[in-house]
CSV table of N, CA and C in Angstrom, one decimal:
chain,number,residue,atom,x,y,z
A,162,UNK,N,3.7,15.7,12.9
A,162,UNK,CA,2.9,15.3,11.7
A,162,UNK,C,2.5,16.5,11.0
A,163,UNK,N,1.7,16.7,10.1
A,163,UNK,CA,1.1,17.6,9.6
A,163,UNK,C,1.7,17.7,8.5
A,164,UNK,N,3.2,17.2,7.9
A,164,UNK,CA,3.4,17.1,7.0
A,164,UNK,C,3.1,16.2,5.8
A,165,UNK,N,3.1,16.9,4.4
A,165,UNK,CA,2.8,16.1,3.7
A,165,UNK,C,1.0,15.0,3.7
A,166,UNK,N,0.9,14.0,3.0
A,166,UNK,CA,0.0,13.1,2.9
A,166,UNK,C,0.1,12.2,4.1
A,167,UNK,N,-1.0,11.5,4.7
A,167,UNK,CA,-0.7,9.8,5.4
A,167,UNK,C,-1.5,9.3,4.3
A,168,UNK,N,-0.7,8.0,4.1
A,168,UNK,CA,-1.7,6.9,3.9
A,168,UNK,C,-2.1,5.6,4.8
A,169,UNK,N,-3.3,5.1,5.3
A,169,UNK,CA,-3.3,3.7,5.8
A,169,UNK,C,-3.9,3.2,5.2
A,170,UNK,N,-3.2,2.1,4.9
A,170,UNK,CA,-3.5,0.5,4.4
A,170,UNK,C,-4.0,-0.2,5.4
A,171,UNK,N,-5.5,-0.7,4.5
A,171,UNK,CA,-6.1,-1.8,5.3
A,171,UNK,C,-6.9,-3.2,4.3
A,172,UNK,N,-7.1,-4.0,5.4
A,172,UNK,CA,-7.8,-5.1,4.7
A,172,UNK,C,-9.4,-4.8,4.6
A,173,UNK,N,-10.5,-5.2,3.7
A,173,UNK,CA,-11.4,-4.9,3.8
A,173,UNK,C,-12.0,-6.2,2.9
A,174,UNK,N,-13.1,-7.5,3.1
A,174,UNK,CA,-14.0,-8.0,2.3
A,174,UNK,C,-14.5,-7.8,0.9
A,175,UNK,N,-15.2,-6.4,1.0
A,175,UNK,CA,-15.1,-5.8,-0.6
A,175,UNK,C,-15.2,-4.0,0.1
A,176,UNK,N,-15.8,-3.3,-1.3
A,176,UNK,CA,-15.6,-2.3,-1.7
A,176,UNK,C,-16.5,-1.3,-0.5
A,177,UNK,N,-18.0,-1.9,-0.2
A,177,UNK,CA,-18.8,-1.3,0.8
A,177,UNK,C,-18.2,-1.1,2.3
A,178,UNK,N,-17.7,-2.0,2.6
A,178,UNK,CA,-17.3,-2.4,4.3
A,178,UNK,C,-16.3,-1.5,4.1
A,179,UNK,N,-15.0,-1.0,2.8
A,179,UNK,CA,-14.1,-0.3,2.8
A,179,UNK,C,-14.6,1.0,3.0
A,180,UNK,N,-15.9,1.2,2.0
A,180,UNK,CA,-16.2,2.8,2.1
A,180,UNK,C,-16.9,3.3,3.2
A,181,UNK,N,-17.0,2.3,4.1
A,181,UNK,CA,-17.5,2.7,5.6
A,181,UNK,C,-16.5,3.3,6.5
A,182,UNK,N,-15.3,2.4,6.3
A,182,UNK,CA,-13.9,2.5,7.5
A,182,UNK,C,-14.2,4.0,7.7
A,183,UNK,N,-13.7,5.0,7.2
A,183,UNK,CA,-13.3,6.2,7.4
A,183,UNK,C,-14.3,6.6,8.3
A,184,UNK,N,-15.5,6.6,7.8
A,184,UNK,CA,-16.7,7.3,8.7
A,184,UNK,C,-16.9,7.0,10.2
A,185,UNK,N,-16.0,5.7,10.6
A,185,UNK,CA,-16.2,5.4,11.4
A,185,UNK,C,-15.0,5.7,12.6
A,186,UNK,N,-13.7,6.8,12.2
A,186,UNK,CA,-12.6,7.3,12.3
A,186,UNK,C,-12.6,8.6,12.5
A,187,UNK,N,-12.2,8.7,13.2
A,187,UNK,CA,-11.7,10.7,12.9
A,187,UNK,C,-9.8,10.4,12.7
A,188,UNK,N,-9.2,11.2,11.3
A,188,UNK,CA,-8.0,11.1,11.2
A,188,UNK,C,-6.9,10.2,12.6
A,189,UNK,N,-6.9,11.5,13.2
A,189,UNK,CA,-6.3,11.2,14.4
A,189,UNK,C,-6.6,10.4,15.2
A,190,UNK,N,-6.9,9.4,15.0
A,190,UNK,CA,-6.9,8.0,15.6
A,190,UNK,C,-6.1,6.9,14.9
A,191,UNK,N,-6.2,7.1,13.6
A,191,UNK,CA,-5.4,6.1,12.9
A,191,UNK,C,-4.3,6.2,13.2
A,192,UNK,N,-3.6,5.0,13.1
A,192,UNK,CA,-2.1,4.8,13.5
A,192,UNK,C,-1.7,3.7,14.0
A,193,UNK,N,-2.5,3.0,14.6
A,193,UNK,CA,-2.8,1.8,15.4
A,193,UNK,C,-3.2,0.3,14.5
A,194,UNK,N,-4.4,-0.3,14.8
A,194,UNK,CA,-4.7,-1.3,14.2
A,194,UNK,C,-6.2,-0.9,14.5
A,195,UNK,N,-6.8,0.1,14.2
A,195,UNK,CA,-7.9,0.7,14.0
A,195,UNK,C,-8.4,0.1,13.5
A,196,UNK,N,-7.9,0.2,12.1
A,196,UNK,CA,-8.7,-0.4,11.4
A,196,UNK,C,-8.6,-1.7,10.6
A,197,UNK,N,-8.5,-2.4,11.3
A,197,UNK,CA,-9.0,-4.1,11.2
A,197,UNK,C,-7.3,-4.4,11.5
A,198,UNK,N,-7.4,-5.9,11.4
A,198,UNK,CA,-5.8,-6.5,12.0
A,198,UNK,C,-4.8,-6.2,11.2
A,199,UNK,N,-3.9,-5.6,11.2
A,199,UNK,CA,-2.8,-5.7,10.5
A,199,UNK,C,-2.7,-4.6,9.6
A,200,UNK,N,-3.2,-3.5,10.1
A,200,UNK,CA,-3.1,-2.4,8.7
A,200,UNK,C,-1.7,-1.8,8.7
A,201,UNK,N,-1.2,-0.7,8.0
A,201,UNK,CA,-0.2,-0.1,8.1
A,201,UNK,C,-0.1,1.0,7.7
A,202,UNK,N,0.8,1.8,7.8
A,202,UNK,CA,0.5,3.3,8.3
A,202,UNK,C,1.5,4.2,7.8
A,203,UNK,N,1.9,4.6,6.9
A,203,UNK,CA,3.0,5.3,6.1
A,203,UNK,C,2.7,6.4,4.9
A,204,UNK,N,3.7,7.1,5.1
A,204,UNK,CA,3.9,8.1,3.9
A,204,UNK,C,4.0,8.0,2.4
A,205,UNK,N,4.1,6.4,1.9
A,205,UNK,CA,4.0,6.2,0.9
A,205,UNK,C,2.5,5.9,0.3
A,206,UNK,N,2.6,6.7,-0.9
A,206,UNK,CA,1.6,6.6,-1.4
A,206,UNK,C,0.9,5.4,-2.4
A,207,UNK,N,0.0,4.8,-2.5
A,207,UNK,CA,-0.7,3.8,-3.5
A,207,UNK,C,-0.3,3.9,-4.7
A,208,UNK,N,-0.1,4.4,-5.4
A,208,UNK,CA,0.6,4.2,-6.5
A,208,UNK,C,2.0,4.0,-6.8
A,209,UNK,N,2.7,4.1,-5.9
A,209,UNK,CA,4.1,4.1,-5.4
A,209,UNK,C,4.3,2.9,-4.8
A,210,UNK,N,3.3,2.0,-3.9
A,210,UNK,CA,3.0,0.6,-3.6
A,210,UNK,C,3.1,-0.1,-4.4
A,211,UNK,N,2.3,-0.1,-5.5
A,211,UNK,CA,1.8,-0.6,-6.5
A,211,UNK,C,2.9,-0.6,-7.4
A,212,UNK,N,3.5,0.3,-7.7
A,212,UNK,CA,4.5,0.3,-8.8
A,212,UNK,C,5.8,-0.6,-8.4
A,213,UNK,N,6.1,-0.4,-7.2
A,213,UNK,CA,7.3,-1.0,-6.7
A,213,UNK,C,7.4,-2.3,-6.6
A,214,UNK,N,5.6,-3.2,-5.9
A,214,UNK,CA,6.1,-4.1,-6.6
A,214,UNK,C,5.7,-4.8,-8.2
A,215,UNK,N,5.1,-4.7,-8.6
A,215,UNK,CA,4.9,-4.2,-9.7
A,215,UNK,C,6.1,-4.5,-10.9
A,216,UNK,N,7.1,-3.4,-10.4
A,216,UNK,CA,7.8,-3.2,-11.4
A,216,UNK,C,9.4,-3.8,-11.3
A,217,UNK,N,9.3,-4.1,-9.6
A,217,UNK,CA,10.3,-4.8,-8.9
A,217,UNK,C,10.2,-6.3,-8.7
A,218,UNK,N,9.2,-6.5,-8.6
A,218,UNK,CA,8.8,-8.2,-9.0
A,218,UNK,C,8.7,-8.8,-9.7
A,219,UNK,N,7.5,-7.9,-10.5
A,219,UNK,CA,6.5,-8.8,-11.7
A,219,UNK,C,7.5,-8.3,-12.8
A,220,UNK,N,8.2,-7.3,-12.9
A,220,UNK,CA,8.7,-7.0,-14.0
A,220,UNK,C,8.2,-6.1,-15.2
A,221,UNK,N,7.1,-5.0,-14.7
A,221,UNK,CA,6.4,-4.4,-14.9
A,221,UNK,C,6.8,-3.3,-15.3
A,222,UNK,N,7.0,-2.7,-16.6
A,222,UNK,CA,7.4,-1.4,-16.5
A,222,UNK,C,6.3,-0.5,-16.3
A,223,UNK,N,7.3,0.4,-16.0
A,223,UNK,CA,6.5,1.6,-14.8
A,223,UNK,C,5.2,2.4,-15.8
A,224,UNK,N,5.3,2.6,-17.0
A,224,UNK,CA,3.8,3.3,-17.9
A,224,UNK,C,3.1,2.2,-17.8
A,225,UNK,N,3.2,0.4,-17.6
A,225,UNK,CA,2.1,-0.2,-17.9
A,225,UNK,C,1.5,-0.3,-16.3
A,226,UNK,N,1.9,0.2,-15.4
A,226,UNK,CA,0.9,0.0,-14.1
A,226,UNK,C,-0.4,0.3,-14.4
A,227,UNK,N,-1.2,-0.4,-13.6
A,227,UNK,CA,-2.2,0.2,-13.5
A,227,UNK,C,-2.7,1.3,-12.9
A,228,UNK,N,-3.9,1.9,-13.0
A,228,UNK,CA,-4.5,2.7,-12.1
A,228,UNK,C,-5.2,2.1,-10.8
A,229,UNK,N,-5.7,2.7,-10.1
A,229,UNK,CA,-5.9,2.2,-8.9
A,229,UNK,C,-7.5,2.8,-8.9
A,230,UNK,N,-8.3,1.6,-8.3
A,230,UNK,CA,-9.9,2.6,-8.4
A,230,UNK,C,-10.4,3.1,-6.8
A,231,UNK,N,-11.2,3.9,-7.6
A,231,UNK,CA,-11.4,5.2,-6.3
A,231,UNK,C,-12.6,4.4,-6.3
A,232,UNK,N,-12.7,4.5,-4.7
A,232,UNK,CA,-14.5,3.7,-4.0
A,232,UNK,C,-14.7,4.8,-3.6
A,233,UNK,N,-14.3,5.1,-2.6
A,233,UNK,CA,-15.0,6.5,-1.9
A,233,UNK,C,-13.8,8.0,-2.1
A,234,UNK,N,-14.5,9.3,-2.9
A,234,UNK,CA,-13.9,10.6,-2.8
A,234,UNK,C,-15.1,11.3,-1.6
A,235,UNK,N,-14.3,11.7,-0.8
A,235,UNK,CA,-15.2,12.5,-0.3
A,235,UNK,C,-14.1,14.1,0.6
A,236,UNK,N,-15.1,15.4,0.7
A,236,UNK,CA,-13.8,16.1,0.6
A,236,UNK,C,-12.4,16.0,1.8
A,237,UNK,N,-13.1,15.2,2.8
A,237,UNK,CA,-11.7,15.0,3.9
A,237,UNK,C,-10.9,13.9,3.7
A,238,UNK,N,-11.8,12.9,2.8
A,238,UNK,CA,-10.8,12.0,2.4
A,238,UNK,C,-10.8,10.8,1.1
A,239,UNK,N,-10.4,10.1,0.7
A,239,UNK,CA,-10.6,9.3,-0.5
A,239,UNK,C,-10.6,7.9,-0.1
A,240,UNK,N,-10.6,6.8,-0.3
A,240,UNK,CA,-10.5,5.4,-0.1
A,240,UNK,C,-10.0,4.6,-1.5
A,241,UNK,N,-9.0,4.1,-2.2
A,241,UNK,CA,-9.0,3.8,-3.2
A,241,UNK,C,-8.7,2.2,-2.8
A,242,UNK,N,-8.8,1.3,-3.6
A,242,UNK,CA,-8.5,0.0,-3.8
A,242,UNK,C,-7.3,-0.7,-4.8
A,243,UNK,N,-6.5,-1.7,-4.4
A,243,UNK,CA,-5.3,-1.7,-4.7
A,243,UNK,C,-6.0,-2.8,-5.4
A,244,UNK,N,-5.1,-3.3,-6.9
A,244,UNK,CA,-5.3,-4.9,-7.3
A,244,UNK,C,-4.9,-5.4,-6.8
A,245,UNK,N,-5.3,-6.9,-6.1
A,245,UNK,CA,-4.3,-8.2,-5.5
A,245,UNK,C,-2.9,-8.4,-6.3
A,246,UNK,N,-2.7,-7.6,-7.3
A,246,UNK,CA,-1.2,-8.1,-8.3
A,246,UNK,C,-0.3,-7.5,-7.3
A,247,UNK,N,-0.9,-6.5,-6.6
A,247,UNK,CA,0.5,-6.1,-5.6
A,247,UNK,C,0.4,-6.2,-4.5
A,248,UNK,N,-0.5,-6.6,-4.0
A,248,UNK,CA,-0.1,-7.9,-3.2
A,248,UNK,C,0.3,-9.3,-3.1
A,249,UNK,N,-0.1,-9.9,-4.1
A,249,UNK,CA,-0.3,-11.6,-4.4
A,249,UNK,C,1.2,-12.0,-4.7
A,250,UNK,N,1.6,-11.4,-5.3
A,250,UNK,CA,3.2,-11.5,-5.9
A,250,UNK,C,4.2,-11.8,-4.4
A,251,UNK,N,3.8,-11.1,-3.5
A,251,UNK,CA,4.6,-10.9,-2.4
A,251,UNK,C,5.0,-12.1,-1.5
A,252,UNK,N,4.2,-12.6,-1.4
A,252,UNK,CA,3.4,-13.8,-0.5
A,252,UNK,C,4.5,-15.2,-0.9
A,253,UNK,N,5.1,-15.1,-2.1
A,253,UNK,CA,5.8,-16.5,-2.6
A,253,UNK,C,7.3,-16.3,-2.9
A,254,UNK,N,7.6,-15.1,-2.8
A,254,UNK,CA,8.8,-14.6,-2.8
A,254,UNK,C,9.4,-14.3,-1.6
A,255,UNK,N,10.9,-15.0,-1.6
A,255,UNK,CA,12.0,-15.3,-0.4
A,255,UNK,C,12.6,-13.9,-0.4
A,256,UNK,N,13.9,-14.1,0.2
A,256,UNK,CA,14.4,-12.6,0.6
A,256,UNK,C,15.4,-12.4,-0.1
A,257,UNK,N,15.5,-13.4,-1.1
A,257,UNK,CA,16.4,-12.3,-2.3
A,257,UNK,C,15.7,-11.6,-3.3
A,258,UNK,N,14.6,-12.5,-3.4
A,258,UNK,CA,13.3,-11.5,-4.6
A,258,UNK,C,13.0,-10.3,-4.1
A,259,UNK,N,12.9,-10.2,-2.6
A,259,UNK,CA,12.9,-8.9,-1.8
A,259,UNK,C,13.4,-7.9,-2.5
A,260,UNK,N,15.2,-8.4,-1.9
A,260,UNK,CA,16.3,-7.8,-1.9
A,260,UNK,C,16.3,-7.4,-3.6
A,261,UNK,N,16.2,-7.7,-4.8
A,261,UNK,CA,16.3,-7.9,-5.5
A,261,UNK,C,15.6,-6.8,-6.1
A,262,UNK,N,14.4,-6.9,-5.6
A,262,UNK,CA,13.2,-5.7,-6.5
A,262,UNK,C,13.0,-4.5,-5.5
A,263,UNK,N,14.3,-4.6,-4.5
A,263,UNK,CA,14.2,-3.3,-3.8
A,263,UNK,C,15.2,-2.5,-4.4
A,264,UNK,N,16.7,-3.0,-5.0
A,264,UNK,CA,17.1,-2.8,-6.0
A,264,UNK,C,16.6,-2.5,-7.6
A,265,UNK,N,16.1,-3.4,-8.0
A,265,UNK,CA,15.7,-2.5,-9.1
A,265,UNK,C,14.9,-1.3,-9.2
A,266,UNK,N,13.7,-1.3,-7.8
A,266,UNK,CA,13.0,-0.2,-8.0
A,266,UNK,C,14.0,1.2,-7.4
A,267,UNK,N,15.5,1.3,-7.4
A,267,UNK,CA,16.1,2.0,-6.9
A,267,UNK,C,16.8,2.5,-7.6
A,268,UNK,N,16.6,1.8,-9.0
A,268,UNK,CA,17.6,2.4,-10.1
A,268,UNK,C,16.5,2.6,-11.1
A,269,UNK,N,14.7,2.3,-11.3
A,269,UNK,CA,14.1,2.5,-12.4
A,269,UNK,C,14.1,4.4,-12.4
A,270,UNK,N,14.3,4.8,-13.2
A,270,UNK,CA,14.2,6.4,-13.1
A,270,UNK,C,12.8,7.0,-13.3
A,271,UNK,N,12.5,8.3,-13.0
A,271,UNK,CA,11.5,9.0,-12.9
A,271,UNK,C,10.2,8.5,-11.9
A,272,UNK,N,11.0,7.4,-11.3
A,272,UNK,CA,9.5,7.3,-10.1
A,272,UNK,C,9.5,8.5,-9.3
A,273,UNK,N,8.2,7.7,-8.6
A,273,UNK,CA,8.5,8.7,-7.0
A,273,UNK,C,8.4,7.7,-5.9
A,274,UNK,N,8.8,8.5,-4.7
A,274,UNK,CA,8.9,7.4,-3.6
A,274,UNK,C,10.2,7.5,-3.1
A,275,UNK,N,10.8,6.8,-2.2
A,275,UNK,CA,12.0,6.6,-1.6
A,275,UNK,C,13.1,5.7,-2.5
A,276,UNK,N,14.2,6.6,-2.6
A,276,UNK,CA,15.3,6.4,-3.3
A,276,UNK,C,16.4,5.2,-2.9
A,277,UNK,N,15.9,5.0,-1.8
A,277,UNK,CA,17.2,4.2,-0.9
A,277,UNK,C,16.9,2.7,-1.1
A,278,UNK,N,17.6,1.7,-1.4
A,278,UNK,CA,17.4,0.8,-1.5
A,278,UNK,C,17.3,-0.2,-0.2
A,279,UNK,N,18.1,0.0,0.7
A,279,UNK,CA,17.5,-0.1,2.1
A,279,UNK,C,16.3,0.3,2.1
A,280,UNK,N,16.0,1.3,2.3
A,280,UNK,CA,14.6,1.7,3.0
A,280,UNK,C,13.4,1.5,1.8
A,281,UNK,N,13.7,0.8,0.3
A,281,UNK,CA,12.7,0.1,-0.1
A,281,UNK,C,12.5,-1.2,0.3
A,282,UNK,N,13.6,-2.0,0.7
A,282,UNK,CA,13.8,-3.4,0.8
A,282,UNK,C,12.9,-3.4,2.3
A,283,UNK,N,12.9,-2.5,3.1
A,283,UNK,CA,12.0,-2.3,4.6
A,283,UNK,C,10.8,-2.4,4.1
A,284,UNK,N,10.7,-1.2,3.2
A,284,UNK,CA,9.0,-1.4,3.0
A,284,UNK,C,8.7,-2.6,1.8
A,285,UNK,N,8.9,-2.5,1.7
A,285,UNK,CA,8.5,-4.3,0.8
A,285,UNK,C,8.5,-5.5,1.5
A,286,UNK,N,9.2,-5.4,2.8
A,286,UNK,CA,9.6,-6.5,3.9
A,286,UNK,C,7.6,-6.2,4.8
A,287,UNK,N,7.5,-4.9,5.0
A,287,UNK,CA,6.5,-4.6,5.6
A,287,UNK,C,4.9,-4.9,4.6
A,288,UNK,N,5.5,-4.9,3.5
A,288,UNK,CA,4.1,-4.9,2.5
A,288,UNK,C,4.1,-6.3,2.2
A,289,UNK,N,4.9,-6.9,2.9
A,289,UNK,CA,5.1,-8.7,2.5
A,289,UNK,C,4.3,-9.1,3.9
A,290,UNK,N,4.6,-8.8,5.1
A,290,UNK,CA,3.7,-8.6,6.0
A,290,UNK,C,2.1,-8.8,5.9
A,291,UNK,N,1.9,-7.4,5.5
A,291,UNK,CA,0.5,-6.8,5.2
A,291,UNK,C,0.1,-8.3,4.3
A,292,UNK,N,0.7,-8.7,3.2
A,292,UNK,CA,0.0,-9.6,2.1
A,292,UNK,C,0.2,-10.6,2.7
A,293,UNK,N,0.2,-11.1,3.8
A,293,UNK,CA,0.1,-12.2,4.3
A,293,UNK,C,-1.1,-12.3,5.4
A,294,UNK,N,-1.1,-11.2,5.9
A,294,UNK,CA,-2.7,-10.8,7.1
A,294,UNK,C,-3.8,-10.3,5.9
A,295,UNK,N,-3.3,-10.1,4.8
A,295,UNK,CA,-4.4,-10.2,3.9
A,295,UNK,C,-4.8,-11.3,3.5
A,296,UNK,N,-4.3,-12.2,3.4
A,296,UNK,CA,-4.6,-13.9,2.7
A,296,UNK,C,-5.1,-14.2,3.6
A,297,UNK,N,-5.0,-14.4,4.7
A,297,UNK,CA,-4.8,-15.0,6.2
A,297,UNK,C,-6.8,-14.5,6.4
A,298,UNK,N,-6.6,-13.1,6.4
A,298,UNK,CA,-8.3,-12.7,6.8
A,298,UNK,C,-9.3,-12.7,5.0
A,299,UNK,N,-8.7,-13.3,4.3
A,299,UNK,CA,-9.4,-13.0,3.1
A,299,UNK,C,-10.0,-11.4,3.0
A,300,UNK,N,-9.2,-10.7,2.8
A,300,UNK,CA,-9.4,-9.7,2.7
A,300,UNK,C,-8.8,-9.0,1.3
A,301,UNK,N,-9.2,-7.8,0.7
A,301,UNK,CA,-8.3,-7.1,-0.4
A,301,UNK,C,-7.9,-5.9,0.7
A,302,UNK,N,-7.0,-5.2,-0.6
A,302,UNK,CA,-5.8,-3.9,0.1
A,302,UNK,C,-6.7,-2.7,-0.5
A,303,UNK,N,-7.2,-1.7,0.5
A,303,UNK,CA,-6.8,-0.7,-0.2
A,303,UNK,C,-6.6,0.1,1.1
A,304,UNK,N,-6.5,1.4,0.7
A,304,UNK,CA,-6.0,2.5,1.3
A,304,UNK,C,-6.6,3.9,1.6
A,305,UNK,N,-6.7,4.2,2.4
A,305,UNK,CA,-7.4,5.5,3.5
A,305,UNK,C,-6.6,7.0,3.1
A,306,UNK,N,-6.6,7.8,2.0
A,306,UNK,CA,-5.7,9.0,2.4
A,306,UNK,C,-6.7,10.2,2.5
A,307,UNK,N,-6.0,10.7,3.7
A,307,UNK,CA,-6.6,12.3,3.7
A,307,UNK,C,-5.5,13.4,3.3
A,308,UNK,N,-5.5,14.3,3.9
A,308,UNK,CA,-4.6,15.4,3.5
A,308,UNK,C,-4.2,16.1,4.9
């Protein structure tokens, strides 16, 4: 490890309960299901989540994403919160919609993120996952990054 950013995605009620998680962690313990059921744990970044499906689903071109809002900056780590649009989209779509917007976000140019259309079609398979233990615990998405 030590490379680059982590991010973990988790479920949280609202914005308060989210801005507690971290404090209640030291980095190196995340990895697990630490923090609440069903989180997930990767190198991709929140805005790169968001865009993919986003722009792979909804049909979103990549300047009209949104931004993502920051709950907690603090200097070891940040907490930002995702909108339900990139989650909710997930939840009703079969495995060609998958397959479909793991391709397109493979050919939109100037993103960032993983190039492969395989290995987007995994993580959208995994964030389809997540948006399902999020409906399931009524929960929203956001995300834990340190450095």
């Amino acid at each position: 490890m030590g490379m680059g950013v982590t991010y973990k995605y988790f479920g949280a009620p609202d914005g308060a309960t989210a801005a507690r998680v971290p404090v209640t962690m030291r980095p190196e313990e995340l990895g697990g299901d630490e923090l609440g059921m069903g989180g997930m744990f990767t190198k991709i970044k929140p805005e790169t989540m968001a865009a993919m499906v986003l722009t792979g689903i909804q049909g979103i071109p990549l300047h009209k994403v949104p931004p993502l809002e920051l709950v907690v900056l603090h200097p070891d780590y940040a907490v930002v919160k995702l909108p339900m649009t990139v989650v909710d989209p997930l939840r009703g779509v079969g495995e060609e919609s998958v397959g479909a917007a793991a391709f397109i976000w493979s050919t939109v140019p100037d993103r960032g993120g993983p190039r492969d259309a395989f290995n987007v079609y995994q993580l959208l398979h995994e964030w389809q996952d997540f948006s399902h233990r999020l409906h399931e615990a009524g929960h929203q998405p956001y995300c834990l990054v340190w450095p």
